[in-house]
Tab-separated table of C-alpha atoms in Angstrom:
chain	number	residue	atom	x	y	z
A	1	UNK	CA	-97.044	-16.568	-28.899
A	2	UNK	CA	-93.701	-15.331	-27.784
A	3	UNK	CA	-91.860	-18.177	-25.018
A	4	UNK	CA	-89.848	-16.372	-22.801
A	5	UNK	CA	-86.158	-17.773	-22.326
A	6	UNK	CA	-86.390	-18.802	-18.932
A	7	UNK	CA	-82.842	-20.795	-18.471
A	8	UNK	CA	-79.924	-19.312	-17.093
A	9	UNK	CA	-77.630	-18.719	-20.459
A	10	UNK	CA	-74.300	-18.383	-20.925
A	11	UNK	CA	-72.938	-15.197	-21.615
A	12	UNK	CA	-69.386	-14.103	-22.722
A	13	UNK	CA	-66.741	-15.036	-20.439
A	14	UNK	CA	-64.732	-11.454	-19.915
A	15	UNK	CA	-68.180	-10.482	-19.058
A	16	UNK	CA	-69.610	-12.597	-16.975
A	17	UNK	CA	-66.208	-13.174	-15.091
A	18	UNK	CA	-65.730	-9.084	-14.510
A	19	UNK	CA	-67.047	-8.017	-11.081
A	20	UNK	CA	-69.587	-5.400	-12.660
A	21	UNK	CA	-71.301	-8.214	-15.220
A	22	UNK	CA	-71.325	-10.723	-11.716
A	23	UNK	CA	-73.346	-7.657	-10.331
A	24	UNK	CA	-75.419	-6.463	-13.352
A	25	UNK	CA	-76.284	-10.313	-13.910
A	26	UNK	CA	-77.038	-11.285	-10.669
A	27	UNK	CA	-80.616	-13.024	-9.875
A	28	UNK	CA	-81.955	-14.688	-7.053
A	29	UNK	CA	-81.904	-18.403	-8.325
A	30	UNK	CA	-78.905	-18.136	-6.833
A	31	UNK	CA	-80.287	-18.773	-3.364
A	32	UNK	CA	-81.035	-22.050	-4.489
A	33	UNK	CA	-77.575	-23.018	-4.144
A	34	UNK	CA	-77.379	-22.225	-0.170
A	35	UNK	CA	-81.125	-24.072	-0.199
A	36	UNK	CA	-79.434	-27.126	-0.991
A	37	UNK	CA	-76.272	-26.995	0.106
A	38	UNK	CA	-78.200	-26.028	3.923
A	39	UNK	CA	-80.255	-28.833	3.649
A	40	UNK	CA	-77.158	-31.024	3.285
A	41	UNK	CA	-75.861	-29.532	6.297
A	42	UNK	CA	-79.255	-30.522	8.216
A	43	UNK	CA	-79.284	-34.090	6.803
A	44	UNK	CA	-76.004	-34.572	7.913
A	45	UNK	CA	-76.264	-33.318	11.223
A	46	UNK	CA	-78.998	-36.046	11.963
A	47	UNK	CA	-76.508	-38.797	12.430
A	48	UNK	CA	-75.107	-37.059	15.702
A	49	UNK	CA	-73.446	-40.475	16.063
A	50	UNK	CA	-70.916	-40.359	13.997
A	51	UNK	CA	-68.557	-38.011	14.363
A	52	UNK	CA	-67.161	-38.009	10.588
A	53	UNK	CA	-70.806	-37.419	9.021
A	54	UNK	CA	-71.645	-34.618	11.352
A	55	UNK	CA	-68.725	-32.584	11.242
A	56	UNK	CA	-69.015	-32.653	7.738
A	57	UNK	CA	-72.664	-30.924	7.980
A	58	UNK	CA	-70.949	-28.440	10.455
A	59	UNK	CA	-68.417	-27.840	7.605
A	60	UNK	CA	-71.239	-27.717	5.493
A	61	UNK	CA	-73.353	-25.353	7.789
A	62	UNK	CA	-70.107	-22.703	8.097
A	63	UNK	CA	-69.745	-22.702	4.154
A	64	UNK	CA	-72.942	-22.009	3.815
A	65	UNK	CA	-73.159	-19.001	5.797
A	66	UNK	CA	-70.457	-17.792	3.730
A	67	UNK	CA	-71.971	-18.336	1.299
A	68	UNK	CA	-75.447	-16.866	2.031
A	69	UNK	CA	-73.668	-14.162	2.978
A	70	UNK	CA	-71.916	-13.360	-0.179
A	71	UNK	CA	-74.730	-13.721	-2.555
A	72	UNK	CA	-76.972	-11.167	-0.712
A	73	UNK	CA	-73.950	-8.973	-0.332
A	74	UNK	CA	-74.172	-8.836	-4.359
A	75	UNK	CA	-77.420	-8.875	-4.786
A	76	UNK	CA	-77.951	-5.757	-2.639
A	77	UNK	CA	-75.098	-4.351	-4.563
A	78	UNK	CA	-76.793	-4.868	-7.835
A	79	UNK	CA	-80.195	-3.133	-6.228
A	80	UNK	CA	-78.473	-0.220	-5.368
A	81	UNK	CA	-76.362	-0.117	-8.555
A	82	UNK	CA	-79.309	-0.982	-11.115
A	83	UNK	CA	-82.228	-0.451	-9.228
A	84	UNK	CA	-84.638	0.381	-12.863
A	85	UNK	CA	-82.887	-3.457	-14.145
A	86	UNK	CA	-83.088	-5.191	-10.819
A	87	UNK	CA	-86.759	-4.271	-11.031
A	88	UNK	CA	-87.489	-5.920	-14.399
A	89	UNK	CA	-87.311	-9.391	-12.099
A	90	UNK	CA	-91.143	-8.750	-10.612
A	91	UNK	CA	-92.065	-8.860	-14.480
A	92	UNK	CA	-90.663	-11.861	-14.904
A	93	UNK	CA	-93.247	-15.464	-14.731
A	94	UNK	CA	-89.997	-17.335	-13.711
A	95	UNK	CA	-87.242	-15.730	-12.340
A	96	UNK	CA	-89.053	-13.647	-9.751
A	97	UNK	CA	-90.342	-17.354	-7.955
A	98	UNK	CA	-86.810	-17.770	-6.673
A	99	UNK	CA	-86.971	-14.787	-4.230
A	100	UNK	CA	-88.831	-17.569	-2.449
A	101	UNK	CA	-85.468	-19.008	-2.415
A	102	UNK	CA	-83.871	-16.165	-0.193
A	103	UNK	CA	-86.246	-16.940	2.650
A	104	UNK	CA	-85.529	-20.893	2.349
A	105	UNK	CA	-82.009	-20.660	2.355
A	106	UNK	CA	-81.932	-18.588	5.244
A	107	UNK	CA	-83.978	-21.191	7.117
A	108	UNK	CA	-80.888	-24.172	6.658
A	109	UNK	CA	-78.938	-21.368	8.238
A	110	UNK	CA	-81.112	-20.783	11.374
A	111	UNK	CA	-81.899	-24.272	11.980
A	112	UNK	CA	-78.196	-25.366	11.764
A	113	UNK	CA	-77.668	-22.730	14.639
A	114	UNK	CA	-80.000	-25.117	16.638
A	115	UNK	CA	-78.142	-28.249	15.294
A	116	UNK	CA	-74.712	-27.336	15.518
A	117	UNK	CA	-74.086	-23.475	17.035
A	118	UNK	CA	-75.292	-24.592	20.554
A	119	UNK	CA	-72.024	-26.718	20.962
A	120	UNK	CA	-69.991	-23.352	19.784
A	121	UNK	CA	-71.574	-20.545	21.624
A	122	UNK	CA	-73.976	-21.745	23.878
A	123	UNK	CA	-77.380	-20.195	24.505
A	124	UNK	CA	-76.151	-17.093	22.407
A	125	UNK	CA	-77.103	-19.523	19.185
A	126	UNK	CA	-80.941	-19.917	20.520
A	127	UNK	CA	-80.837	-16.354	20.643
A	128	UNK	CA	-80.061	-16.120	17.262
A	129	UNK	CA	-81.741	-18.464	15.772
A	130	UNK	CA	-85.127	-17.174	17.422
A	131	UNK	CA	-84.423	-13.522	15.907
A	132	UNK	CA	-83.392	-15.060	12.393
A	133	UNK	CA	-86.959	-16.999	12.824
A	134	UNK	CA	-89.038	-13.948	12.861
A	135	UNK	CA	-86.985	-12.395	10.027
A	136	UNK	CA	-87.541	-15.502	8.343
A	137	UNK	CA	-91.002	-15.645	8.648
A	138	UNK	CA	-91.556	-11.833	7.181
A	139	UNK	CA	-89.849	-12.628	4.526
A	140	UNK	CA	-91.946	-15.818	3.953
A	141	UNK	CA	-95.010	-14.724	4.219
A	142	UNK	CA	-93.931	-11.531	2.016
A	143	UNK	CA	-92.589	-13.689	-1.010
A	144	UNK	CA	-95.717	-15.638	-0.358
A	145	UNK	CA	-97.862	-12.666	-1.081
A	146	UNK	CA	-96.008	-10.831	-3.156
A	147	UNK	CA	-95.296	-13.119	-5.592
A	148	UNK	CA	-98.672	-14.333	-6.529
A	149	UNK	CA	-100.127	-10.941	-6.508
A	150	UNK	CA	-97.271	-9.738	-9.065
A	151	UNK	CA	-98.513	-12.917	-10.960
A	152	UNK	CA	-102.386	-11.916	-10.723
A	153	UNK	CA	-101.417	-8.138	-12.216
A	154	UNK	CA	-98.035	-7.635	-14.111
A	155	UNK	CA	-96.962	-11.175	-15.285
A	156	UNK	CA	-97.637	-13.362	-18.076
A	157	UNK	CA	-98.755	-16.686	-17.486
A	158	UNK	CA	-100.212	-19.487	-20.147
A	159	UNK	CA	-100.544	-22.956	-19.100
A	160	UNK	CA	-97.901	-25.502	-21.603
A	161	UNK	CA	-95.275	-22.825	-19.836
A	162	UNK	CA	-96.677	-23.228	-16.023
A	163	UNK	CA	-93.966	-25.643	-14.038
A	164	UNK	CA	-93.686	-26.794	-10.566
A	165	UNK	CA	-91.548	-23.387	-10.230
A	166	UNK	CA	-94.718	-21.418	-9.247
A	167	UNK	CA	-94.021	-23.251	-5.763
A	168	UNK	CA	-91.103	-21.678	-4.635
A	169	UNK	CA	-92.634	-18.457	-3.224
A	170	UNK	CA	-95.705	-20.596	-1.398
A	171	UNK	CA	-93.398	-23.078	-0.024
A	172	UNK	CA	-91.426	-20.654	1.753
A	173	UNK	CA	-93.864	-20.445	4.651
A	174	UNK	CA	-93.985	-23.772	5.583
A	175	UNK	CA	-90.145	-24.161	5.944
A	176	UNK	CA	-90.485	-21.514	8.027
A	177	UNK	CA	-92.813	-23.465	10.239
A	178	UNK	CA	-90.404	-26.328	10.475
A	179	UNK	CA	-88.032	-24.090	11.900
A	180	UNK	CA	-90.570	-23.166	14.293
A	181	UNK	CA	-91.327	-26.342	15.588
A	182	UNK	CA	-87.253	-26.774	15.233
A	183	UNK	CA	-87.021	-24.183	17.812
A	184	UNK	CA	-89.840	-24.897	20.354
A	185	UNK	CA	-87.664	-27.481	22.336
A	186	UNK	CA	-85.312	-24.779	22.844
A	187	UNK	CA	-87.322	-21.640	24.105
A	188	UNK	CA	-87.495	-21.655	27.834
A	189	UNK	CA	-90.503	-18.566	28.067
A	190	UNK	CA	-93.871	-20.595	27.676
A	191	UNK	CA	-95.933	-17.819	25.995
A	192	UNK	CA	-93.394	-17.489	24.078
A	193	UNK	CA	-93.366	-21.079	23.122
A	194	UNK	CA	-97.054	-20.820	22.407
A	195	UNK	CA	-96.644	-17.955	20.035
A	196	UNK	CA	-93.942	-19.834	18.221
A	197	UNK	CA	-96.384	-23.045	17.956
A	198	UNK	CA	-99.454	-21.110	16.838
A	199	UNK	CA	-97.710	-19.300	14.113
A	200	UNK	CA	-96.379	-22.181	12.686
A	201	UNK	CA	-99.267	-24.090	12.232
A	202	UNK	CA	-100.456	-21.071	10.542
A	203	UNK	CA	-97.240	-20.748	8.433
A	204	UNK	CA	-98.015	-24.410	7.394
A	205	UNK	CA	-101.749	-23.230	6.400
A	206	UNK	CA	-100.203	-20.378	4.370
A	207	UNK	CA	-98.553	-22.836	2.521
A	208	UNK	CA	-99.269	-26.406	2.570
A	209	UNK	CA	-103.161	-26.332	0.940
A	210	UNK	CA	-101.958	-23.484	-1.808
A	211	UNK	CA	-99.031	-25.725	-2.874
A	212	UNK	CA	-101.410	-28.835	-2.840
A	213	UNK	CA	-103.414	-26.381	-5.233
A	214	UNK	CA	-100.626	-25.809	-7.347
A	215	UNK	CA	-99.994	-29.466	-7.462
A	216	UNK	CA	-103.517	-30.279	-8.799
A	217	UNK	CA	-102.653	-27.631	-11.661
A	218	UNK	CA	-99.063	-29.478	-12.528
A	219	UNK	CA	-100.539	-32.509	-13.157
A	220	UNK	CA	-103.599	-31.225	-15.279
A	221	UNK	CA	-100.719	-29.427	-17.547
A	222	UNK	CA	-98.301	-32.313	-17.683
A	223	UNK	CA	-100.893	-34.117	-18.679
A	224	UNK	CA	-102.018	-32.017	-21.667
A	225	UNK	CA	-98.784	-30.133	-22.236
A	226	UNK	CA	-96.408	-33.151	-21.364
A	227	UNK	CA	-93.110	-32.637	-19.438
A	228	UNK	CA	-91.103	-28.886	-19.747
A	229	UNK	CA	-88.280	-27.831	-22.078
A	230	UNK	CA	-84.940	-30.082	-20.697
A	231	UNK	CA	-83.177	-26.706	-19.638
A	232	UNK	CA	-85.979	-27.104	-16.630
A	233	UNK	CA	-85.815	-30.909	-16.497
A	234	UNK	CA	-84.593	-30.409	-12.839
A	235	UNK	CA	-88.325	-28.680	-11.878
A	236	UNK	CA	-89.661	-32.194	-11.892
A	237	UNK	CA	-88.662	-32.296	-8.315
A	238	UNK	CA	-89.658	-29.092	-6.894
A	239	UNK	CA	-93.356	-30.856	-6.374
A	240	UNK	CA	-91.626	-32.931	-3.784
A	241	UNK	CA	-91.025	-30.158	-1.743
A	242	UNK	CA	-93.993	-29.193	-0.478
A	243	UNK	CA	-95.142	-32.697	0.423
A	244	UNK	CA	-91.692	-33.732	2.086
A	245	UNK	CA	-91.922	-30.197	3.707
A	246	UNK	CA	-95.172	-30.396	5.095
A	247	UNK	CA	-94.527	-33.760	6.387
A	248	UNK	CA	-91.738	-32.446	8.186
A	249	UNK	CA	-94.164	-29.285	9.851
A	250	UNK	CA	-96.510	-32.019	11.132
A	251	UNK	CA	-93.758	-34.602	12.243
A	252	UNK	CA	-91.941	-31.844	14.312
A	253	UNK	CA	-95.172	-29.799	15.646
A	254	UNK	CA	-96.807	-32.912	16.594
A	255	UNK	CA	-93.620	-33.443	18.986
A	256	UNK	CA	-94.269	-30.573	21.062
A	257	UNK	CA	-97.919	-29.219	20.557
A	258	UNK	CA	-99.360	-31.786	23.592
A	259	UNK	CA	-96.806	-30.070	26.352
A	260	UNK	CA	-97.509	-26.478	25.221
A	261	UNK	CA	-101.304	-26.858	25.102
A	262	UNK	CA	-101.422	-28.199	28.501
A	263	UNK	CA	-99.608	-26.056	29.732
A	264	UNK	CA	-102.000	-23.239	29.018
A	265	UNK	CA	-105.097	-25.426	29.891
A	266	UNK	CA	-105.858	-27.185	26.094
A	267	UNK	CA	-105.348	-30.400	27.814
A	268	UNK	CA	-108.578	-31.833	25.925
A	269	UNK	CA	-107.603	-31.023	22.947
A	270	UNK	CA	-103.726	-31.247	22.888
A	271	UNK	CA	-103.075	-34.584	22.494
A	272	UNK	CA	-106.088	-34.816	19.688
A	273	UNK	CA	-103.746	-31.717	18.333
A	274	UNK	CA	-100.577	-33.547	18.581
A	275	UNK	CA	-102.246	-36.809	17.188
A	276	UNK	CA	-104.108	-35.534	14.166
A	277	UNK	CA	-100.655	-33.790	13.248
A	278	UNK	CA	-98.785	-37.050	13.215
A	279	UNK	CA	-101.620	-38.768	10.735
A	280	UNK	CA	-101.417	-35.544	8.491
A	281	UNK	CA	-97.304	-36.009	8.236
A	282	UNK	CA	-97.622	-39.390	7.443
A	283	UNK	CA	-100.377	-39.284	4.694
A	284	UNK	CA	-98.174	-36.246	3.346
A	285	UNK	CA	-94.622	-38.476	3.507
A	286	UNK	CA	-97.256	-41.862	1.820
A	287	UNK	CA	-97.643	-38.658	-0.864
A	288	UNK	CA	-94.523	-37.611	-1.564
A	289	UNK	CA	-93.407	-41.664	-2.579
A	290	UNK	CA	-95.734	-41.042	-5.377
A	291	UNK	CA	-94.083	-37.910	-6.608
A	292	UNK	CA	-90.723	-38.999	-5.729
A	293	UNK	CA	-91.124	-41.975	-7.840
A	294	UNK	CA	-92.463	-40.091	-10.964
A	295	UNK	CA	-89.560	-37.730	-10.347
A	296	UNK	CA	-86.917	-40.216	-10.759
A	297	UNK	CA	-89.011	-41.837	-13.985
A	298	UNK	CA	-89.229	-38.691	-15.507
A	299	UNK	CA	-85.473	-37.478	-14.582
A	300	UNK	CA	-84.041	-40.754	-16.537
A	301	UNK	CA	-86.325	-39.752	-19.629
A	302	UNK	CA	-84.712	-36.447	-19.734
A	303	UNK	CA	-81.194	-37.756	-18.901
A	304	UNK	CA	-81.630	-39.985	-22.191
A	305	UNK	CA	-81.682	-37.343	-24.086
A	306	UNK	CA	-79.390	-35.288	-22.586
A	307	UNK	CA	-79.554	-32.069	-19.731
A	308	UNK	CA	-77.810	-28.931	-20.235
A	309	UNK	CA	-76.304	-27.557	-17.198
A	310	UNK	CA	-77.665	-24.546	-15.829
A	311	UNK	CA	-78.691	-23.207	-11.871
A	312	UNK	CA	-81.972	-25.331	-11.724
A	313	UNK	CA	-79.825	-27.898	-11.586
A	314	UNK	CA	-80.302	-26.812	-7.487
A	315	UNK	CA	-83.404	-27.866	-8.032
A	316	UNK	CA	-82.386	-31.576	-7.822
A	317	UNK	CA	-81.039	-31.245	-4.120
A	318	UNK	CA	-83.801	-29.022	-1.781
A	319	UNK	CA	-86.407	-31.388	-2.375
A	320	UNK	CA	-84.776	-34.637	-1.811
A	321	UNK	CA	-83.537	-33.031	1.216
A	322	UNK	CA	-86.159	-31.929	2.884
A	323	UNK	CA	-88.094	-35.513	1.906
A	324	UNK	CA	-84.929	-37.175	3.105
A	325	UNK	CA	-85.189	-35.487	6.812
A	326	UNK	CA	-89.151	-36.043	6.912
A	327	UNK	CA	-87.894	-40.182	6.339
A	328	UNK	CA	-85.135	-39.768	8.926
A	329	UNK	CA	-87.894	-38.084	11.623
A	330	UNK	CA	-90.400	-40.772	10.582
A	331	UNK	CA	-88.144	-43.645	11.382
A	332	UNK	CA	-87.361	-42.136	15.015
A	333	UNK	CA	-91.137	-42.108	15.497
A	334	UNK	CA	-91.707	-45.446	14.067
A	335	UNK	CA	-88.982	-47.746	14.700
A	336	UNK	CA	-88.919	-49.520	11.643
A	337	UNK	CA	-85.752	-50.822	10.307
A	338	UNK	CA	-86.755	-50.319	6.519
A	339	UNK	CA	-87.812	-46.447	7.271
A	340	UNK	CA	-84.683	-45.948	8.860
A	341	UNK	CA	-82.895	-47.410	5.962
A	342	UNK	CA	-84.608	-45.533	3.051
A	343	UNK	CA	-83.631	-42.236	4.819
A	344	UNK	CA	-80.246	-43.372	4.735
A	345	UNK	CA	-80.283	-44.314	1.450
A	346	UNK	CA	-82.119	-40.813	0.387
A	347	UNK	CA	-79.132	-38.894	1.981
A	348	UNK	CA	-76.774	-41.030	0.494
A	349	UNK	CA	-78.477	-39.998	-2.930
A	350	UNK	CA	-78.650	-36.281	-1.423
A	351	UNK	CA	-74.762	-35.961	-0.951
A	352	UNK	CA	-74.181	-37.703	-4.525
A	353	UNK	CA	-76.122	-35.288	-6.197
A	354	UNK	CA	-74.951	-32.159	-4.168
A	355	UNK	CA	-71.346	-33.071	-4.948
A	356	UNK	CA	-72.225	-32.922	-8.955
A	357	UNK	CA	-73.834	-29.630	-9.356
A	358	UNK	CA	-71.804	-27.946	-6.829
A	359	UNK	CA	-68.705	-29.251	-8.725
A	360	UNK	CA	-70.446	-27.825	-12.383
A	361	UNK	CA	-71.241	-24.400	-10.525
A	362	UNK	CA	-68.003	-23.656	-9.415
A	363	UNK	CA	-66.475	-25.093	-13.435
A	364	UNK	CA	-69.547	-23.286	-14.648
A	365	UNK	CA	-68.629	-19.903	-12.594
A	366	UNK	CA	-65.187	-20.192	-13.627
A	367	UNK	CA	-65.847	-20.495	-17.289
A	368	UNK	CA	-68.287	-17.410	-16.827
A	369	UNK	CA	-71.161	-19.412	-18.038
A	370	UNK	CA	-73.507	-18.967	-15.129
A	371	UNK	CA	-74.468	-15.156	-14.708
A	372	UNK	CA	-77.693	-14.217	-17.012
A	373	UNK	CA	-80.713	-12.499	-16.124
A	374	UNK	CA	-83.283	-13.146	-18.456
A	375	UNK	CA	-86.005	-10.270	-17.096
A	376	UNK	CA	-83.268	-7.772	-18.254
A	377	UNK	CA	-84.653	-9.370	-22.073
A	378	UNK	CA	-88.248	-8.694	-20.686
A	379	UNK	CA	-88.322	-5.349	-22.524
A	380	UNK	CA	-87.466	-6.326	-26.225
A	381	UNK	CA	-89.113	-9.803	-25.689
C-alpha cells in the first residue's frame, strides 16, 4: 500500500521564497496559524483587568486580521492562477481537512470584534461581527459537508493512516456556535436573538455528536495502529478541540437561552434549557481532562525522540485555547479558586507555546522551508 506524504516538506529555497512558488504552493493549513494565533487574542482578552495582558490580545487580534487577510488574498490568487492544481486538494485524505481551518480562523476574528472592536468603533463592530457570523456559519456548515462527502466518494482512507485530523472540517460548526452565543448579549432585535440562539444549538448538533464519533474511531486506531508518524505528533491535540469547544457552546448558550425563551413564552422550559446546557458543558470540560492529559503523555513520548518542524505544529495552540477559555468561563460560573487557577495556568502554557511555533514559522518562512502542497504529488503517487 502506497502512504501518502502528508507533512508539509521543505522545498528549495529560491523556490519556495519566489512570489509565484508562495502562490503555486499555497494550502490551507495555513489557516491554522490565524486559528491559533486568534484564540490567543480571545484568551487574552479575558483578563479585562489588566491592562498589559489585554492590550496584548488587541495587538494580537489586529495582527491577526492582517494576517487572515493576507493568506486568503494568496490563496484566492493561487485559485485563479492554478485552478486544475488548486483542485487536486479535494483528492487529498489530509490536506483538504484544513479548509475547516478557514472557517475557524475567521471565527477568532469575529469574536474579537465583540471583545475588543466595541471600544474602537462602537456599535459599527456588532454590526460586523453579526454579518461575519452568518458568513461564518455557511462556510461551516459547507466544510462540514463537503468534506466528508469528498471523503465518502473521491478520497482514500485506511485506518493505521486515520488521525484526529478528520476533525477539523466537523469542528468548524460548533465554533461557529460559540460565536453565536458570543454575540447574543449584544443583539438588541429579540427575534433576531432567537434565530441566533436556535441556530447555534443546531451548529453545536452539526458538530459536537459527529466529532464524539470520530473520537470513538481515534481511540479504536491508536489502539491497534499505535500513535501517528512524528511529522503529525502535534494531531494528538486536535481531539481536545471538540470537547473544550463544545464545552464552551454549552457554557455560553446556557448564559442566555433562559431570557430569550421567556421572552417568546418557553418560560417552562427555558430554564430546564439553560440548566441541562450547563451539565452538558461541564461533563464535556470533566472530558476533555482526560484527553488533555493523554495529550501531554503522548507529546513528551514524541518529544523524546525528537519532532520535526512543520505547520501542524499549529496544531499544538487551537486546542489548548479553546479548552483554556471553556476553564476561564467555568471558573466565572463556579467560583472556585483552583478552576480559576488552572485556566490561568492553561493560558500561561497557551502563550508559551504560541511564541515557539510562531517564532519557527516566520525562521521556517524565511529559510523557504514551509510552502509544499502535497495533493499536487496526488497524481504520480
Amino acid at each position: 500500500m502506497t502512504t501518502l506524504d502528508t507533512s508539509t516538506r521543505s522545498v528549495p529555497r529560491t523556490t519556495a521564497r519566489g512570489k509565484l512558488g508562495i502562490i503555486r504552493q499555497f494550502t490551507p493549513n495555513w489557516f491554522a496559524a490565524t486559528m491559533g494565533t486568534g484564540i490567543l487574542s480571545v484568551s487574552l482578552g479575558q483578563f479585562p483587568e489588566y491592562a498589559v495582558v489585554f492590550g496584548a490580545g488587541e495587538l494580537l487580534w489586529f495582527f491577526n486580521i492582517l494576517l487572515f487577510t493576507t493568506f486568503t488574498l494568496i490563496y484566492a490568487t493561487r485559485w485563479v492562477r492554478h485552478p486544475e492544481e488548486a483542485k487536486r486538494v479535494f483528492g487529498h485524505p489530509v490536506m483538504s481537512m484544513f479548509f475547516g481551518c478557514i472557517p475557524m480562523g475567521l471565527a477568532t476574528i469575529l469574536n474579537g470584534f465583540l471583545i475588543f472592536g466595541i471600544a474602537h468603533i462602537g456599535e459599527r463592530a456588532v454590526d460586523i461581527a453579526y454579518s461575519l457570523w452568518w458568513l461564518d456559519v455557511a462556510l461551516s456548515v459547507g466544510c462540514g459537508l463537503a468534506i466528508p462527502f469528498m471523503m465518502f466518494t473521491r478520497q482514500s482512507h485506511a485506518m493505521e493512516q486515520m488521525t484526529s485530523v478528520w476533525l477539523l472540517p466537523v469542528v468548524a460548526s460548533e465554533v461557529a456556535a460559540v460565536s453565536g452565543g458570543l454575540l447574543l448579549p449584544h443583539i438588541a432585535d429579540m427575534s433576531s436573538q432567537l434565530s441566533i440562539l436556535l441556530a447555534s444549538y443546531v451548529l453545536w448538533a452539526l458538530s459536537v455528536p459527529l466529532a464524539m464519533c470520530i473520537l470513538v474511531v481515534l481511540f479504536l486506531r491508536m489502539a491497534l495502529h499505535k500513535l501517528p508518524p512524528a511529522n503529525m505528533a502535534a494531531s494528538s491535540w486536535l481531539a481536545l478541540g471538540p470537547i473544550g469547544t463544545g464545552a464552551l457552546g454549552m457554557f455560553v448558550l446556557s448564559a442566555n437561552a433562559t431570557d430569550i425563551l421567556a421572552a417568546f413564552g418557553f418560560g417552562a422550559v427555558a430554564s430546564a434549557v439553560s440548566g441541562a446546557s450547563l451539565i452538558l458543558g461541564v461533563v464535556l470540560w470533566g472530558y476533555g481532562l482526560w484527553w488533555l492529559a493523554m495529550a501531554v503523555m503522548i507529546t513528551i513520548r514524541y518529544f523524546r525522540n525528537g519532532v520535526p518542524f512543520n505547520l501542524g505544529w499549529w496544531g499544538y495552540t487551537f486546542p489548548l485555547g479553546v479548552y483554556a477559555v471553556a476553564t476561564l468561563r467555568l471558573g466565572h460560573i463556579f467560583p472556585v479558586a483552583s478552576i480559576a487557577v488552572f485556566a490561568e495556568i492553561l493560558v500561561v502554557a497557551l502563550a508559551l507555546i504560541w511564541l515557539v511555533v510562531a517564532a519557527r514559522t516566520v525562521r521556517g518562512v524565511w529559510l523557504g522551508q514551509m510552502f509544499a502542497d502535497p495533493s499536487l504529488e496526488l497524481r504520480s503517487a
